[in-house]
Amino acid sequence: MPSQEPMLTRRPSSHNDERATEEDALLTGQRPSRQPSASRWARYREIALFAWGLIATAAVIVLAVVYQHQTSKTTPEKHGDRPTGKRNLVFMVSDGMGPTSLALTRGFNQHVNALPWDHTLGLDKLLIGNSRTRSSNSLVTDSAAGATAFSCGHKSYNGAISVTPDHSPCGSVMEAAKRAGYTTGLVVTTRITDATPACFVSHVRTRMMEDEIAEQLIGNGPLGRNVDLVLGGGRCHFLPNTTAGGCRADGRDLIQKADEHDWNYVSSREDFDNLGTSVKLPLLGLFAPTDIPFEIDRRHVDSEYPSLEEMTKTALRALKDATKDSDQGFFVMIEGSRIDHAGHNNDPAAQVHEVLAYDRAMQAVIEFLEEDDTEGLMVATSDHETGGLATARQLNVNYPEYLWYPGVLANATHSAEHTARLYFSHLSTSKSSDADLGKYLTKLIDDNLGIKNITPEEIDHLIAHPVLSPWTMSEIISKRSQTGWSTHGHSAVDVNIYSSNRHASKKLHGNHENTEVGEFLRWYLDVEDEVKEVTKELKEKLDISSGESWLGAIPSQEELAKVESHLMSPQRGFD
Ligand SMILES: *[C@@H]1O[C@H](CO)[C@@H](O)[C@H](O)[C@H]1NC(C)=O
Ligand SMILES: *[C@@H]1O[C@H](CO)[C@@H](O)[C@H](O)[C@H]1NC(C)=O
Ligand SMILES: [Zn+2]
């Protein structure tokens, strides 16, 4: 039987040092016996060598730290470049767009334009990382908490408009940029009082306070006016609810009040086109009472509403002109707002057109930056994914098919929202029998959604639950295209980050918290100090103002829960 002994006993050697003895001691469990007869000189030499090693190591560390500190100022490889001179920053948000929205849109685009299988979207070439999106009180964020992460760089609760979890206001990057001398802008396709744009220019404790958001946006808030150019929808919260297209409960007309802040107000496609090459800032362009129609519908009424791409081009030109003689450039937030709404409706046909419209707007930004002489950067991300979209769907218990059908989406000429709106207005104007209604719906679905084989069960469902019809109609398309959805709300999947300049946005390569995107914006603009000042000033104004009216009361859990269920209802497009 082989003995364990040889493994534990070190063979005597001429260099039998103490380390070896100690190692043996660890293995054998025996205390090492020191030899007092060992050379004293050898001991001293060892101590000296050890001390020298210690000093040399410390010196190397100190030198390395000093060197790194110095080079980080001069070599951009370390942290990415923060330009020192005049610069422009374009921050783009694709609200509710997750990675699957891109697979869906690529497949659709390749199908309808007969493009090769490796054809990608413009933005695919600009991918640099992705972002984790949870909020302070939920693994699934809403747009308000998502945009607060971008504007303030803080996680907050769902429903928070640039306030922290303790309900106190946090300075936004746009307010700080304005203070630092930048010219600022907001371009959206939803209501300008909706959560994403609201977070850049207002502070309220729940996103439902859209009347107050409009008030702060035009300059009646604690900090005055912080945005110079506004293009989008949402006249509703600027006009009293006693006038057409108005919904303000306090009867105030902010469009008239806007004069007090020198706003140049435009509200129609004609006004927009007439802006021409000379745009007078501040500009307030509100082209719809609430949302600008989905792109799939808007393209049929192009003479009524500008597209996101057109608004983007106008905004960039106006901001460039306004800053041509100033030391500071501009900061603009441009949002593809309604990708999210198509997701809430689970409407894949509406979604692919929204994503393509966003992609065109991004290409317009890239072209602008390439041609412009001023240093500039575009950074883009989403606040969250909406719908839990899947580009495959199992329809029966058999082994699933590996496919989905983009051709079904291609045959739809309108959104489910628009189609349902036509159905609602039909119901309100005519009393027909179920048989007549069935015929009407068969034609309606064929004309707008391009579906010729609607089933009696689907017709029955539309007749029995008209209020659910935007969802029922989307489902008719989703099923046939084998598109899957897991929710009418948001999901927790990571979302992509894009940039026009990989190098300058090096800090955002890889996987990040959404708050790091917010930190990047203030870092690039070099307004970190201004953010602190603005936060301080907001808190001071909160203390001295009686009643804290501009921030609103602390919302209860029930109120916050109600916000989400209201925003998710199938009638959300019908307010
Ligand atoms: C306008 O809002 C007020 C306050 O909420 C409400 O009492 C009134 O009924 C509304 N008017 C209309 C026309 O909706
Ligand atoms: C799209 O519509 C065309 C013309 O009606 C039809 O021939 C085709 O089958 C439809 N495609 C799908 C995928 O439903
Ligand atoms: Zn959102």
XYZ file of C-alpha atoms and ligand atoms in Angstrom:
604
model
C 0.000 0.000 0.000
C 1.603 3.280 -1.069
C 2.371 5.594 1.794
C 1.131 9.252 1.848
C 4.436 10.141 3.434
C 6.418 11.192 0.294
C 3.814 13.812 -0.601
C 4.084 15.502 2.761
C 7.803 15.395 3.182
C 9.861 17.883 1.265
C 13.107 16.553 -0.001
C 15.985 18.317 1.671
C 17.603 20.805 -0.663
C 20.452 23.289 -0.515
C 17.891 26.146 -0.709
C 15.738 24.882 2.096
C 14.216 28.237 3.096
C 11.693 29.134 5.739
C 8.816 29.484 3.305
C 9.182 25.882 2.380
C 9.294 24.966 6.037
C 6.103 26.900 6.684
C 4.391 25.269 3.708
C 5.351 21.910 5.094
C 3.995 22.954 8.447
C 0.663 23.806 6.848
C 0.551 20.419 5.178
C 1.706 18.338 8.100
C 0.185 20.367 10.886
C 3.593 20.458 12.622
C 5.068 23.633 14.006
C 8.211 24.540 12.108
C 11.300 24.252 14.267
C 13.617 27.172 13.655
C 17.281 26.605 13.575
C 19.007 29.159 15.823
C 22.242 28.151 14.118
C 21.088 29.645 10.751
C 23.155 32.461 9.458
C 22.180 35.817 11.000
C 23.427 37.553 7.883
C 21.025 35.589 5.735
C 18.169 36.755 7.980
C 19.191 40.401 7.733
C 19.523 40.112 3.969
C 16.044 38.686 3.756
C 14.527 41.446 5.858
C 16.266 44.084 3.754
C 15.065 42.453 0.532
C 11.517 42.321 1.866
C 11.559 45.987 2.904
C 12.975 46.992 -0.453
C 10.247 45.015 -2.237
C 7.593 46.721 -0.152
C 8.896 50.212 -0.910
C 9.313 49.468 -4.627
C 5.742 48.103 -4.880
C 4.326 51.154 -3.108
C 6.276 53.451 -5.421
C 4.992 51.647 -8.514
C 1.405 51.961 -7.277
C 1.769 55.683 -6.554
C 3.345 56.310 -9.970
C 0.619 54.294 -11.707
C -2.149 56.293 -10.014
C -0.501 59.622 -10.856
C 0.094 58.547 -14.447
C -3.465 57.298 -14.903
C -4.888 60.476 -13.401
C -2.879 62.636 -15.781
C -3.503 60.566 -18.891
C -7.247 60.427 -18.229
C -7.338 64.147 -18.901
C -5.506 63.861 -22.179
C -6.212 60.406 -23.549
C -9.884 59.948 -24.369
C -9.413 56.157 -24.605
C -9.909 55.975 -20.873
C -13.292 57.647 -20.399
C -14.346 58.778 -23.849
C -14.066 62.324 -25.041
C -15.815 65.185 -23.364
C -15.279 68.021 -25.794
C -14.015 71.179 -24.217
C -15.542 73.638 -26.674
C -19.002 74.307 -28.049
C -21.085 71.161 -28.501
C -24.581 69.949 -29.323
C -26.292 66.944 -27.750
C -29.282 65.141 -29.244
C -30.893 62.652 -26.871
C -33.366 60.344 -28.581
C -35.904 58.185 -26.748
C -37.829 55.341 -28.366
C -40.617 54.986 -25.819
C -41.552 51.346 -25.324
C -39.174 49.941 -27.955
C -37.474 46.699 -26.975
C -35.080 44.500 -28.952
C -37.957 42.462 -30.404
C -39.526 45.599 -31.923
C -36.390 45.745 -34.082
C -36.532 42.103 -35.175
C -40.204 42.650 -36.022
C -39.498 45.821 -37.986
C -36.473 44.406 -39.828
C -38.473 41.367 -40.906
C -41.344 43.575 -42.016
C -39.053 45.973 -43.886
C -37.225 43.158 -45.692
C -40.555 41.612 -46.660
C -42.291 44.702 -48.044
C -39.234 46.101 -49.818
C -37.879 42.736 -51.032
C -34.581 43.386 -49.250
C -31.903 40.742 -48.567
C -31.983 38.799 -45.287
C -29.033 40.753 -43.900
C -30.583 44.175 -44.470
C -30.763 46.087 -41.188
C -32.273 49.319 -39.936
C -30.194 52.482 -39.764
C -30.023 52.382 -35.998
C -28.738 48.793 -35.942
C -25.340 50.113 -37.039
C -25.209 52.481 -34.049
C -25.743 49.993 -31.214
C -23.283 50.467 -28.328
C -24.887 48.868 -25.283
C -28.045 48.223 -23.345
C -29.820 49.534 -20.297
C -31.520 48.003 -17.282
C -34.769 49.805 -16.635
C -36.274 48.982 -13.220
C -37.663 51.822 -11.110
C -37.267 52.446 -7.369
C -40.516 50.726 -6.495
C -40.950 48.128 -9.227
C -38.994 45.729 -11.418
C -41.217 47.025 -14.237
C -40.857 50.765 -14.747
C -43.329 53.234 -16.199
C -42.357 56.105 -18.512
C -42.295 58.674 -15.698
C -39.733 56.826 -13.567
C -37.863 55.923 -16.773
C -37.594 59.547 -17.888
C -36.690 60.688 -14.352
C -33.663 58.359 -14.594
C -32.646 60.208 -17.770
C -33.458 63.750 -16.606
C -32.252 63.567 -12.978
C -30.027 60.486 -12.990
C -32.071 59.063 -10.095
C -34.240 55.989 -9.755
C -37.716 56.985 -8.630
C -41.201 55.545 -8.251
C -43.570 54.817 -11.123
C -45.520 58.010 -11.807
C -42.774 60.409 -10.605
C -42.023 63.426 -12.807
C -38.457 64.469 -11.881
C -38.977 63.955 -8.178
C -37.016 61.457 -6.037
C -38.568 58.608 -3.990
C -38.909 61.005 -1.018
C -41.158 63.165 -3.259
C -38.740 66.093 -3.438
C -37.763 67.726 -6.753
C -34.502 66.870 -8.539
C -32.920 69.262 -11.049
C -33.141 68.047 -14.647
C -30.358 68.026 -17.217
C -32.379 70.376 -19.428
C -32.870 72.946 -16.676
C -29.154 72.718 -15.929
C -28.253 73.026 -19.623
C -30.459 76.107 -19.960
C -28.732 77.656 -16.972
C -25.336 76.907 -18.519
C -26.351 78.810 -21.645
C -27.463 76.010 -23.948
C -30.494 76.434 -26.192
C -32.967 73.610 -25.485
C -35.680 71.685 -27.308
C -38.301 68.940 -27.022
C -39.726 67.055 -30.020
C -42.368 64.337 -29.490
C -45.287 62.644 -31.238
C -47.494 62.330 -28.150
C -48.782 65.022 -25.781
C -45.936 67.331 -24.807
C -47.338 67.040 -21.252
C -46.824 63.261 -21.278
C -44.248 61.710 -18.936
C -41.089 61.626 -21.061
C -40.993 65.288 -22.169
C -42.505 66.405 -18.839
C -39.518 65.107 -16.872
C -37.120 67.466 -18.656
C -38.994 70.678 -17.842
C -41.269 70.103 -14.858
C -41.545 68.562 -11.396
C -44.745 67.018 -10.116
C -45.470 64.135 -7.802
C -47.697 62.278 -10.264
C -47.732 62.248 -14.045
C -51.506 62.768 -14.021
C -50.921 66.473 -13.189
C -50.690 67.424 -16.855
C -52.370 70.828 -16.369
C -49.551 71.719 -13.951
C -46.904 70.254 -16.291
C -48.144 72.556 -19.092
C -47.966 75.490 -16.685
C -44.332 74.732 -15.771
C -43.425 74.036 -19.417
C -44.423 77.501 -20.621
C -42.465 79.137 -17.813
C -44.877 79.580 -14.904
C -43.017 77.119 -12.685
C -40.457 77.721 -9.936
C -37.557 78.094 -12.380
C -39.226 80.041 -15.174
C -38.888 78.864 -18.771
C -36.327 76.140 -19.489
C -37.179 75.061 -23.024
C -36.808 77.159 -26.172
C -38.359 74.928 -28.796
C -41.331 72.588 -28.451
C -42.773 70.469 -31.281
C -45.404 67.780 -30.779
C -48.996 67.142 -29.777
C -51.014 67.919 -26.666
C -52.818 71.266 -26.959
C -55.404 69.767 -24.629
C -53.696 70.711 -21.353
C -53.004 74.253 -22.568
C -56.660 75.078 -23.287
C -59.700 75.282 -20.968
C -62.072 72.325 -21.064
C -64.806 74.719 -22.173
C -63.149 75.128 -25.594
C -62.872 72.566 -28.409
C -59.844 70.320 -27.925
C -59.182 71.733 -24.441
C -59.138 69.771 -21.192
C -57.813 72.132 -18.499
C -59.947 71.897 -15.393
C -59.001 75.408 -14.173
C -60.411 77.258 -17.174
C -57.097 78.931 -17.924
C -55.917 79.473 -21.500
C -52.164 78.927 -21.485
C -51.841 79.610 -25.195
C -52.863 83.195 -24.513
C -50.678 83.282 -21.402
C -47.805 81.966 -23.538
C -47.509 85.473 -24.958
C -46.252 86.621 -21.578
C -43.216 84.399 -22.107
C -42.767 85.530 -25.726
C -43.743 82.152 -27.164
C -44.174 82.010 -30.890
C -47.165 79.634 -31.136
C -47.987 77.451 -34.162
C -50.659 74.787 -34.326
C -51.218 73.578 -37.883
C -49.378 71.842 -40.689
C -49.589 75.088 -42.640
C -47.987 77.066 -39.778
C -45.314 74.387 -39.537
C -44.488 74.538 -43.252
C -44.458 78.344 -43.108
C -41.780 78.296 -40.420
C -39.471 78.130 -43.416
C -35.855 78.818 -42.717
C -36.219 81.490 -40.072
C -37.713 80.194 -36.857
C -38.245 82.614 -34.009
C -37.574 81.094 -30.592
C -39.116 80.367 -28.194
C -41.347 78.248 -30.402
C -44.386 76.323 -29.159
C -45.681 74.026 -31.932
C -48.637 71.871 -30.882
C -50.155 70.078 -33.854
C -52.845 67.887 -32.256
C -55.172 68.114 -29.246
C -53.581 64.938 -27.830
C -51.361 62.523 -29.780
C -50.181 62.992 -33.347
C -51.716 59.987 -35.180
C -49.735 56.755 -35.467
C -47.439 56.884 -38.519
C -49.486 54.101 -40.192
C -52.480 56.513 -40.063
C -50.631 59.843 -40.338
C -49.203 59.037 -43.781
C -52.801 59.204 -45.093
C -53.294 62.667 -43.542
C -49.843 64.055 -44.198
C -51.375 67.418 -45.096
C -52.622 67.736 -41.492
C -49.705 66.584 -39.349
C -45.916 66.806 -39.725
C -43.924 63.569 -39.295
C -41.320 62.965 -36.588
C -38.605 63.208 -39.239
C -39.888 66.600 -40.436
C -40.192 67.961 -36.897
C -36.672 66.673 -36.175
C -35.197 68.429 -39.207
C -37.001 71.686 -38.413
C -35.892 71.532 -34.788
C -32.232 70.885 -35.628
C -32.146 73.697 -38.167
C -33.817 76.134 -35.774
C -31.524 75.195 -32.892
C -28.447 75.460 -35.100
C -29.516 78.930 -36.280
C -30.334 80.082 -32.762
C -26.890 79.061 -31.490
C -24.733 80.085 -34.422
C -23.314 83.127 -32.614
C -23.315 81.753 -29.074
C -20.590 80.028 -27.083
C -22.869 77.192 -26.097
C -24.627 74.781 -28.443
C -27.987 73.085 -27.965
C -29.524 70.153 -26.135
C -32.643 68.554 -27.589
C -34.682 65.502 -26.590
C -36.432 63.817 -29.528
C -38.908 61.038 -28.775
C -40.525 58.345 -30.899
C -43.325 58.483 -28.362
C -45.922 56.194 -29.812
C -43.929 52.997 -30.313
C -45.122 52.561 -26.717
C -48.782 53.122 -27.597
C -48.620 50.527 -30.394
C -47.178 48.166 -27.763
C -49.957 48.949 -25.248
C -52.497 48.204 -27.962
C -50.544 45.049 -28.955
C -50.753 46.327 -32.535
C -47.772 44.988 -34.548
C -48.764 46.764 -37.786
C -48.838 50.160 -36.058
C -45.584 49.379 -34.287
C -43.427 48.617 -37.326
C -44.416 51.950 -38.905
C -43.604 53.786 -35.653
C -40.162 52.153 -35.474
C -39.429 52.968 -39.131
C -40.482 56.598 -38.546
C -38.164 56.760 -35.532
C -35.342 55.253 -37.582
C -35.826 57.906 -40.289
C -35.737 60.643 -37.654
C -32.498 59.191 -36.296
C -30.953 59.154 -39.786
C -31.899 62.826 -40.128
C -30.047 63.505 -36.872
C -26.982 61.579 -38.092
C -26.940 63.488 -41.381
C -27.241 66.781 -39.502
C -24.347 65.903 -37.198
C -22.166 64.818 -40.122
C -22.698 68.093 -41.928
C -22.645 70.451 -38.969
C -19.377 72.168 -38.080
C -20.102 72.224 -34.362
C -19.056 69.170 -32.362
C -22.159 67.080 -31.732
C -23.359 63.749 -30.408
C -26.545 61.705 -30.646
C -27.278 59.220 -27.862
C -30.457 57.148 -27.902
C -32.225 54.606 -25.740
C -35.673 53.445 -24.633
C -37.249 53.928 -21.224
C -38.619 50.339 -21.250
C -40.197 47.741 -23.507
C -43.965 47.630 -23.951
C -46.159 44.610 -24.605
C -43.731 41.747 -23.995
C -43.510 41.370 -27.759
C -42.444 38.071 -29.354
C -41.731 37.457 -33.033
C -43.274 33.995 -32.911
C -46.454 32.589 -31.483
C -47.743 29.096 -30.897
C -51.361 28.869 -32.002
C -52.174 25.250 -31.132
C -50.966 22.335 -29.006
C -48.931 20.750 -31.786
C -45.192 21.312 -32.017
C -44.815 25.057 -32.781
C -44.014 26.320 -36.232
C -40.823 28.305 -36.616
C -42.159 31.363 -38.399
C -44.163 34.533 -38.319
C -45.871 36.321 -41.224
C -44.844 39.948 -41.878
C -47.139 39.949 -44.929
C -50.144 40.213 -42.607
C -48.778 43.481 -41.168
C -48.029 44.708 -44.680
C -51.681 44.340 -45.663
C -52.917 46.611 -42.854
C -53.352 50.205 -43.987
C -54.407 51.621 -40.603
C -53.893 51.031 -36.901
C -56.320 49.092 -34.749
C -56.829 52.329 -32.791
C -57.990 54.206 -35.896
C -60.177 51.278 -36.993
C -61.783 51.058 -33.564
C -62.421 54.790 -33.619
C -64.339 54.383 -36.883
C -66.342 51.568 -35.274
C -67.144 53.770 -32.231
C -68.360 56.614 -34.366
C -70.447 54.193 -36.433
C -72.063 52.892 -33.234
C -72.808 56.407 -32.024
C -74.485 57.472 -35.251
C -76.452 54.407 -36.370
C -78.567 51.783 -34.745
C -78.108 48.591 -36.753
C -79.055 44.976 -36.177
C -76.297 42.536 -35.236
C -76.452 41.119 -38.761
C -75.890 44.557 -40.290
C -73.180 45.281 -37.738
C -71.499 42.009 -38.716
C -71.451 43.078 -42.356
C -70.185 46.518 -41.409
C -67.354 45.044 -39.294
C -66.346 42.525 -41.976
C -65.869 45.370 -44.430
C -64.255 47.665 -41.858
C -61.657 45.034 -40.923
C -60.934 44.243 -44.566
C -60.625 47.916 -45.579
C -58.388 48.989 -42.685
C -56.587 45.914 -41.411
C -56.415 43.974 -44.694
C -57.931 40.860 -43.115
C -60.416 39.018 -45.334
C -61.089 35.928 -43.228
C -62.520 37.362 -40.008
C -64.350 34.637 -38.070
C -67.919 34.742 -36.669
C -66.404 34.468 -33.160
C -64.287 37.562 -33.752
C -67.316 39.480 -35.065
C -69.356 38.381 -32.036
C -66.614 39.562 -29.689
C -66.436 42.977 -31.361
C -70.221 43.364 -31.109
C -70.410 42.183 -27.489
C -67.429 44.266 -26.239
C -67.056 47.365 -28.404
C -65.018 49.031 -25.663
C -62.311 46.381 -26.076
C -62.250 46.699 -29.850
C -58.777 48.302 -30.227
C -57.370 45.223 -28.463
C -59.641 42.759 -30.262
C -58.699 44.220 -33.625
C -54.972 44.089 -32.827
C -55.421 40.481 -31.787
C -56.966 39.705 -35.174
C -53.721 40.842 -36.815
C -51.359 39.417 -34.191
C -52.852 35.939 -34.397
C -52.668 35.759 -38.168
C -49.136 37.100 -38.303
C -48.167 34.810 -35.391
C -46.956 37.745 -33.350
C -46.961 37.180 -29.570
C -47.636 39.589 -26.700
C -47.489 38.878 -23.002
C -49.057 42.070 -21.625
C -50.863 45.299 -22.484
C -48.421 46.985 -20.099
C -44.638 47.274 -19.929
C -41.994 44.579 -19.459
C -38.660 44.456 -17.619
C -36.419 43.448 -20.539
C -33.211 45.453 -21.093
C -33.388 48.029 -23.893
C -30.744 49.120 -26.391
C -28.425 52.135 -26.290
C -27.271 53.779 -29.526
C -24.793 56.507 -30.350
C -23.641 58.479 -33.370
C -20.063 58.274 -32.068
C -18.880 55.106 -30.360
C -15.779 56.768 -29.075
C -17.380 59.838 -27.518
C -19.976 57.669 -25.784
C -17.556 55.067 -24.496
C -18.961 55.419 -20.982
C -22.178 53.801 -22.223
C -20.662 50.743 -23.897
C -21.981 47.500 -22.451
C -24.762 47.001 -19.932
C -25.849 49.936 -17.721
C -28.513 51.188 -15.332
C -30.826 53.746 -16.971
C -29.571 56.305 -14.421
C -26.107 56.048 -15.996
C -27.625 57.295 -19.257
C -28.873 60.312 -17.288
C -25.438 60.792 -15.742
C -23.878 60.634 -19.185
C -26.096 63.450 -20.526
C -25.089 65.887 -17.774
C -21.457 64.775 -18.057
C -21.313 65.342 -21.816
C -22.880 68.800 -21.465
C -20.611 69.517 -18.492
C -23.525 70.726 -16.363
C -23.108 68.559 -13.248
C -22.662 71.659 -11.070
C -25.705 73.350 -12.578
C -27.820 70.258 -11.828
C -26.848 70.599 -8.161
C -27.657 74.320 -8.166
C -31.038 73.751 -9.793
C -31.902 71.011 -7.281
C -30.973 73.305 -4.408
C -33.041 76.151 -5.815
C -36.066 73.908 -6.371
C -35.916 72.720 -2.773
C -35.610 76.288 -1.493
C -38.597 77.402 -3.551
C -40.497 74.467 -2.146
C -39.819 75.595 1.415
C -40.805 79.222 0.958
C -43.778 78.738 -1.345
C -46.945 78.271 0.603
C -48.777 75.056 -0.087
C -46.171 73.625 -2.476
C -48.845 73.821 -5.138
C -46.612 73.341 -8.135
C -45.309 69.966 -6.938
C -48.681 68.556 -5.905
C -49.683 66.503 -2.890
C -47.957 63.222 -2.073
C -49.957 60.634 -4.012
C -51.372 57.578 -2.264
C -50.592 54.050 -3.478
C -54.158 53.825 -4.797
C -53.794 57.007 -6.811
C -50.540 55.792 -8.346
C -52.066 52.413 -9.172
C -54.999 54.173 -10.840
C -52.631 56.168 -13.072
C -51.280 53.022 -14.654
C -54.604 51.308 -15.174
C -56.011 54.460 -16.776
C -53.071 54.805 -19.133
C -53.337 51.158 -20.111
C -57.055 51.071 -20.860
C -58.091 50.144 -24.408
C -59.779 53.521 -24.781
C -56.602 55.416 -24.021
C -56.529 56.745 -27.570
C -60.043 58.125 -27.275
C -59.682 60.794 -24.593
C -64.097 71.233 -16.688
O -63.426 70.835 -15.500
C -64.147 71.116 -14.297
C -63.256 70.809 -13.130
O -62.822 69.463 -13.174
C -65.443 70.308 -14.285
O -66.156 70.590 -13.131
C -66.227 70.654 -15.529
O -67.367 69.828 -15.583
C -65.409 70.458 -16.786
N -66.138 70.970 -17.926
C -66.274 70.295 -19.051
C -67.002 70.980 -20.148
O -65.828 69.171 -19.201
C -52.346 40.459 -48.540
O -53.336 40.901 -49.444
C -53.252 40.315 -50.718
C -54.281 41.001 -51.606
O -55.568 40.915 -51.040
C -53.492 38.837 -50.598
O -53.388 38.217 -51.871
C -52.452 38.243 -49.662
O -52.724 36.869 -49.448
C -52.457 38.967 -48.340
N -51.347 38.498 -47.533
C -51.497 37.975 -46.322
C -50.248 37.485 -45.683
O -52.568 37.902 -45.764
Zn -42.562 54.755 -21.755
